[in-house]
C-alpha positions as CSV (number, residue, x, y, z in Angstrom):
1,M,5.9,22.3,41.4
2,T,7.8,24.7,43.8
3,G,11.7,24.9,43.7
4,D,11.6,22.8,47.0
5,D,9.4,20.3,45.2
6,L,11.7,20.2,42.2
7,R,14.8,19.7,44.4
8,R,13.1,16.8,46.2
9,A,12.1,15.3,42.7
10,I,15.6,15.7,41.5
11,L,17.1,14.0,44.5
12,T,14.5,11.2,44.3
13,P,13.9,10.7,40.7
14,P,11.2,8.4,39.3
15,D,12.2,4.8,38.3
16,P,13.4,4.5,34.6
17,P,11.0,2.9,32.2
18,H,10.4,-0.9,32.9
19,P,11.5,-3.2,30.2
20,L,8.7,-5.3,28.9
21,I,11.0,-6.7,26.1
22,Q,14.8,-6.5,26.4
23,D,16.2,-3.4,24.8
24,F,13.1,-3.0,22.7
25,L,9.7,-2.1,24.5
26,F,9.2,-0.3,27.8
27,Y,6.5,0.7,30.2
28,P,5.3,3.5,30.1
29,S,5.9,4.4,26.5
30,V,4.5,5.0,23.0
31,F,6.1,3.0,20.4
32,L,5.7,3.8,16.7
33,L,6.4,1.1,14.1
34,T,6.4,2.2,10.5
35,G,6.5,0.0,7.4
36,E,5.4,-0.3,3.8
37,P,2.1,-2.1,3.3
38,G,2.4,-5.9,2.8
39,K,6.1,-5.9,3.8
40,G,5.8,-7.5,7.2
41,K,5.1,-4.8,10.0
42,T,1.7,-6.7,11.0
43,V,3.7,-9.9,11.1
44,I,6.0,-8.1,13.8
45,A,3.2,-6.5,15.7
46,S,1.1,-9.7,15.9
47,Q,4.2,-11.8,16.9
48,L,4.9,-9.2,19.5
49,A,1.6,-9.5,21.0
50,C,1.6,-13.4,21.2
51,C,5.1,-13.3,22.5
52,L,4.2,-10.8,25.2
53,T,1.1,-13.0,26.5
54,S,3.2,-16.2,26.9
55,Q,6.6,-14.6,27.8
56,T,8.2,-16.2,24.7
57,P,11.4,-14.4,23.7
58,L,10.6,-12.0,20.8
59,F,12.1,-13.1,17.6
60,G,13.5,-16.1,19.5
61,T,16.1,-13.9,21.2
62,L,14.8,-10.7,23.1
63,T,13.8,-11.5,26.6
64,I,10.3,-10.8,27.9
65,H,10.7,-10.2,31.5
66,Q,6.9,-11.1,32.5
67,P,3.7,-11.9,30.7
68,C,1.7,-8.9,29.5
69,A,-2.0,-8.4,28.7
70,V,-2.4,-7.2,25.1
71,F,-5.4,-5.6,23.6
72,Y,-5.0,-5.7,19.8
73,C,-7.0,-3.3,17.6
74,Q,-7.0,-4.9,14.1
75,L,-8.3,-2.0,12.1
76,E,-7.4,-3.2,8.6
77,G,-7.5,-6.4,6.6
78,S,-9.3,-9.7,6.9
79,L,-9.9,-11.2,10.3
80,S,-10.2,-14.8,9.0
81,E,-6.8,-14.4,7.2
82,Q,-5.3,-12.9,10.4
83,L,-6.6,-15.9,12.6
84,E,-4.9,-18.3,10.0
85,H,-1.7,-16.3,10.5
86,L,-2.1,-16.5,14.4
87,R,-2.8,-20.4,14.0
88,L,0.5,-20.8,12.1
89,M,2.3,-18.5,14.5
90,E,1.3,-20.4,17.5
91,T,3.3,-23.6,16.4
92,V,6.5,-21.7,17.5
93,C,5.1,-18.9,19.5
94,P,2.5,-19.9,22.2
95,I,-0.5,-17.7,22.7
96,A,-1.9,-17.1,26.3
97,T,-5.3,-16.4,25.0
98,D,-6.6,-15.3,28.4
99,R,-4.0,-12.5,28.0
100,L,-4.9,-11.5,24.6
101,Y,-8.0,-9.6,23.4
102,W,-8.5,-9.3,19.6
103,Y,-10.7,-6.3,18.5
104,D,-11.6,-6.2,14.7
105,G,-13.9,-3.3,14.8
106,G,-16.9,-5.3,13.4
107,T,-19.7,-3.0,12.1
108,R,-18.4,0.0,14.2
109,P,-14.8,0.8,13.2
110,L,-12.8,2.7,15.9
111,N,-12.6,6.6,15.2
112,V,-10.5,8.4,17.8
113,Q,-12.1,11.7,16.5
114,D,-15.6,10.8,17.7
115,A,-16.0,10.0,21.6
116,T,-19.2,8.0,20.8
117,S,-16.8,5.5,18.9
118,W,-14.0,5.3,21.1
119,Q,-15.6,5.4,24.4
120,P,-17.1,2.0,24.0
121,V,-13.8,0.5,23.0
122,V,-12.1,2.0,25.8
123,R,-14.7,0.6,28.1
124,Q,-13.9,-2.9,26.5
125,M,-10.2,-2.3,27.2
126,E,-11.0,-1.4,30.7
127,A,-12.9,-4.5,31.3
128,F,-10.2,-6.8,29.8
129,F,-7.6,-5.2,31.7
130,A,-9.5,-5.4,35.0
131,S,-9.8,-9.3,34.5
132,Q,-6.2,-9.5,34.7
133,P,-3.9,-9.6,37.9
134,P,-3.0,-6.0,38.9
135,T,0.8,-7.0,38.5
136,V,0.4,-7.7,34.8
137,H,1.5,-5.0,32.5
138,R,-0.8,-3.7,29.7
139,V,-0.1,-3.0,26.1
140,V,-2.6,-1.7,23.5
141,T,-1.9,-2.0,19.7
142,L,-3.4,0.1,17.0
143,D,-2.9,-1.5,13.6
144,P,-2.7,0.8,11.5
145,I,-3.3,4.2,13.0
146,Y,-4.7,5.7,9.8
147,K,-7.8,3.6,10.1
148,A,-8.5,5.1,13.5
149,L,-9.1,8.6,12.0
150,V,-11.4,10.2,9.5
151,T,-9.2,13.0,8.4
152,D,-5.6,13.1,7.1
153,L,-2.8,12.4,9.8
154,A,-0.8,15.2,8.3
155,K,-3.4,17.6,9.7
156,A,-2.9,18.9,13.3
157,E,-6.6,18.1,14.2
158,A,-6.0,14.3,13.4
159,A,-2.7,14.1,15.1
160,L,-4.0,15.7,18.2
161,A,-7.0,13.4,18.4
162,L,-4.7,10.4,18.2
163,I,-2.3,11.9,20.9
164,H,-5.3,12.6,23.2
165,F,-6.4,9.0,22.7
166,S,-2.9,7.6,23.3
167,D,-2.4,9.6,26.4
168,L,-5.7,8.3,27.7
169,L,-4.4,4.7,27.1
170,L,-1.2,5.6,28.6
171,H,-2.3,7.4,31.8
172,Q,-5.9,6.3,32.4
173,L,-5.4,2.6,31.4
174,R,-1.7,2.5,32.4
175,A,-0.9,0.7,29.1
176,S,2.1,1.0,26.9
177,V,1.0,1.9,23.2
178,L,2.0,0.4,20.1
179,L,1.2,2.5,17.0
180,I,1.5,0.8,13.5
181,H,1.7,3.2,10.7
182,H,2.4,3.4,6.8
183,P,5.0,5.7,5.6
184,H,4.4,8.5,2.9
185,R,4.5,7.4,-0.7
186,E,7.6,7.0,-2.6
187,R,9.3,10.2,-3.5
188,H,11.3,10.7,-6.9
189,D,14.0,13.1,-7.8
190,A,13.9,15.3,-11.0
191,R,15.0,12.3,-13.1
192,G,12.3,10.1,-11.8
193,K,14.5,8.0,-9.6
194,P,13.2,6.8,-6.3
195,I,14.7,8.8,-3.4
196,K,16.0,6.6,-0.6
197,E,15.0,7.9,2.8
198,E,16.2,6.7,6.1
199,D,12.7,7.6,7.7
200,A,9.8,8.0,5.4
201,Y,7.5,9.2,8.2
202,Y,4.1,10.5,7.2
203,G,1.9,12.8,9.5
204,H,2.0,15.9,11.5
205,S,5.0,16.5,13.6
206,F,2.9,16.5,16.8
207,L,2.7,12.8,16.6
208,R,6.3,12.3,16.0
209,N,7.1,14.5,18.8
210,H,4.7,12.4,21.1
211,V,6.2,8.9,20.5
212,D,9.0,7.8,22.8
213,T,10.5,5.2,20.6
214,A,10.1,4.9,16.7
215,Y,11.3,2.0,14.3
216,V,11.2,1.7,10.6
217,F,10.8,-1.8,9.0
218,R,12.2,-2.4,5.6
219,A,12.7,-5.4,3.5
220,L,16.4,-6.1,2.5
221,D,15.7,-8.4,-0.5
222,A,13.0,-8.7,-3.2
223,E,11.6,-11.8,-1.8
224,G,11.0,-10.3,1.8
225,E,13.0,-13.0,3.3
226,T,15.3,-10.7,5.3
227,G,14.4,-7.4,6.8
228,E,15.6,-4.8,9.2
229,L,14.2,-2.6,12.1
230,V,16.1,0.6,12.3
231,S,15.5,3.1,15.2
232,T,14.5,6.6,14.1
233,K,13.9,8.0,17.6
234,L,15.0,6.7,21.0
235,R,13.9,8.9,23.7
236,G,16.3,7.7,26.5
237,Q,18.4,5.9,24.1
238,H,18.2,2.5,25.7
239,S,16.9,0.4,22.8
240,L,18.6,-1.5,20.1
241,K,19.7,0.7,17.0
242,R,19.2,-1.9,14.5
243,L,17.7,-5.5,14.3
244,I,18.1,-7.8,11.3
245,L,15.1,-10.2,10.9
246,Q,14.8,-13.5,9.1
247,Y,11.2,-14.2,7.9
248,H,9.8,-17.6,8.1
249,P,6.7,-18.1,5.8
250,E,6.0,-21.5,7.4
251,T,5.0,-20.1,10.6
252,Y,4.5,-16.4,9.8
253,T,7.1,-15.3,12.2
254,C,10.6,-13.7,12.3
255,S,13.7,-14.4,14.1
256,M,17.0,-12.8,14.6
257,E,20.5,-13.5,16.0
258,P,21.1,-13.2,19.8
259,V,22.1,-9.8,21.2
260,P,25.0,-9.3,23.7
261,S,23.7,-9.3,27.3
262,E,24.5,-6.2,29.4
263,E,27.1,-8.2,31.3
264,S,28.9,-9.0,27.9
265,K,28.5,-5.2,26.8
266,E,30.2,-4.3,30.1
267,M,33.1,-6.7,29.4
268,A,33.4,-5.4,25.9
269,I,33.8,-1.8,27.2
270,R,36.3,-2.8,29.9
271,S,38.3,-4.9,27.3
272,Y,38.4,-1.9,24.8
273,L,39.4,0.5,27.4
274,E,42.2,-1.8,28.6
275,V,43.4,-2.0,25.0
276,V,43.5,1.9,24.8
277,A,45.3,2.1,28.0
278,R,47.9,-0.4,27.1
279,N,48.5,1.5,23.7
280,G,48.9,4.8,25.7
281,K,45.9,6.2,24.0
282,Q,42.7,8.0,24.9
283,T,39.2,8.0,24.0
284,D,35.8,9.5,24.6
285,F,32.1,8.6,25.4
286,Y,31.0,8.4,21.8
287,Q,33.9,6.3,20.7
288,V,33.2,3.8,23.4
289,K,29.5,3.7,22.5
290,A,30.1,3.2,18.8
291,I,33.0,0.6,19.0
292,C,31.4,-1.5,21.7
293,Q,27.7,-1.0,20.2
294,A,26.5,-0.2,23.8
295,S,23.5,2.2,24.8
296,P,24.3,5.5,26.5
297,R,22.6,4.1,29.6
298,T,25.1,1.2,29.5
299,V,28.1,3.3,28.8
300,R,27.3,5.7,31.8
301,A,26.9,2.8,34.1
302,V,30.2,1.3,33.1
303,Q,31.9,4.6,33.3
304,A,30.8,5.3,37.0
305,K,32.0,1.9,37.9
306,L,35.4,2.4,36.4
307,V,35.9,5.9,37.9
308,A,35.1,4.3,41.2
309,E,37.5,1.7,40.7
310,H,40.2,4.2,39.6
311,L,40.5,2.5,36.2
312,L,39.2,5.7,34.4
313,S,39.5,9.4,34.6
314,V,37.4,11.7,32.6
315,H,38.7,15.3,31.6
316,P,36.2,18.0,30.7
317,M,37.2,20.0,27.7
318,T,35.4,23.3,27.0
319,G,33.6,23.3,23.8
320,K,34.8,19.8,22.8
321,R,34.3,16.2,23.8
322,W,35.6,15.2,27.1
323,I,38.6,13.0,27.2
324,W,38.5,9.6,28.6
325,V,42.0,8.3,30.0
326,P,41.7,4.7,30.9
327,K,44.2,2.8,33.1
328,V,45.6,-0.7,33.0
329,P,44.2,-2.7,35.7
330,G,46.8,-3.5,38.5
331,V,49.3,-1.0,37.0
332,Q,50.1,2.2,38.9
333,P,50.1,5.3,36.9
């Protein structure tokens, strides 16, 4: 890319990632979901797949903007048990089976380190996606990723093989990629007590650098009735930071409380800044983001509107946070 090409690209940037699921999953992107075995991450991944096919709000709350075609690679566990789970799930989350392909490996498990193994699977993906309308977005789920490798994911060779396979799905098949992963084993301090970690990611850093969005799922009670999804990486920072989920064993699904809309987030920012202005105070970008629980993208958008409306002035500070000075609507300074 020459300097002139770069200038044109800057002036006409590509469209931002397209939201497949409100504030959660985007196209194009690589999404990593990590959770301990048996704690519910496959519940989330399979519910996500079903919701995407039928455009059913994820967790009963998060808007899915259009139906998607999903190729789900179940690389671990019993297929018959998973089918029973899907039967229960469908009672509250319809499945558009013409947009869902379920691959269980059969007698030839997927191995992304061997082209003779993964090429036939990719051809199956291509044929499935080719049967869909060209406007339908595509998603591929690998659950779990360690089963698609024959060597340790902590080794560069394994991580690079998975990255190359993910890139192929992303660019050649034009699919968003959902990777399901296990954390490393529980670690203990010198006294033998478990060490609590915000992110118990296991694997080579190459893979961690490759993904766009990463969440960790944790149970919040001994029964597994309540859990949380906590973001550990948000490239672009336009996804939810934390989701509290309620598990429903009757249907093998999770639900969550509704999240504020973008319009309500903008109103929250405007209301907060008006209070700051009436009190004769100042604030900054990070305070607004934290207090109003808005994404950086939303804060920037509202900032631009308020500056254009002469309701906000931003003062650069060398080596410090820039100062936001809001104004009261209808009151001359």
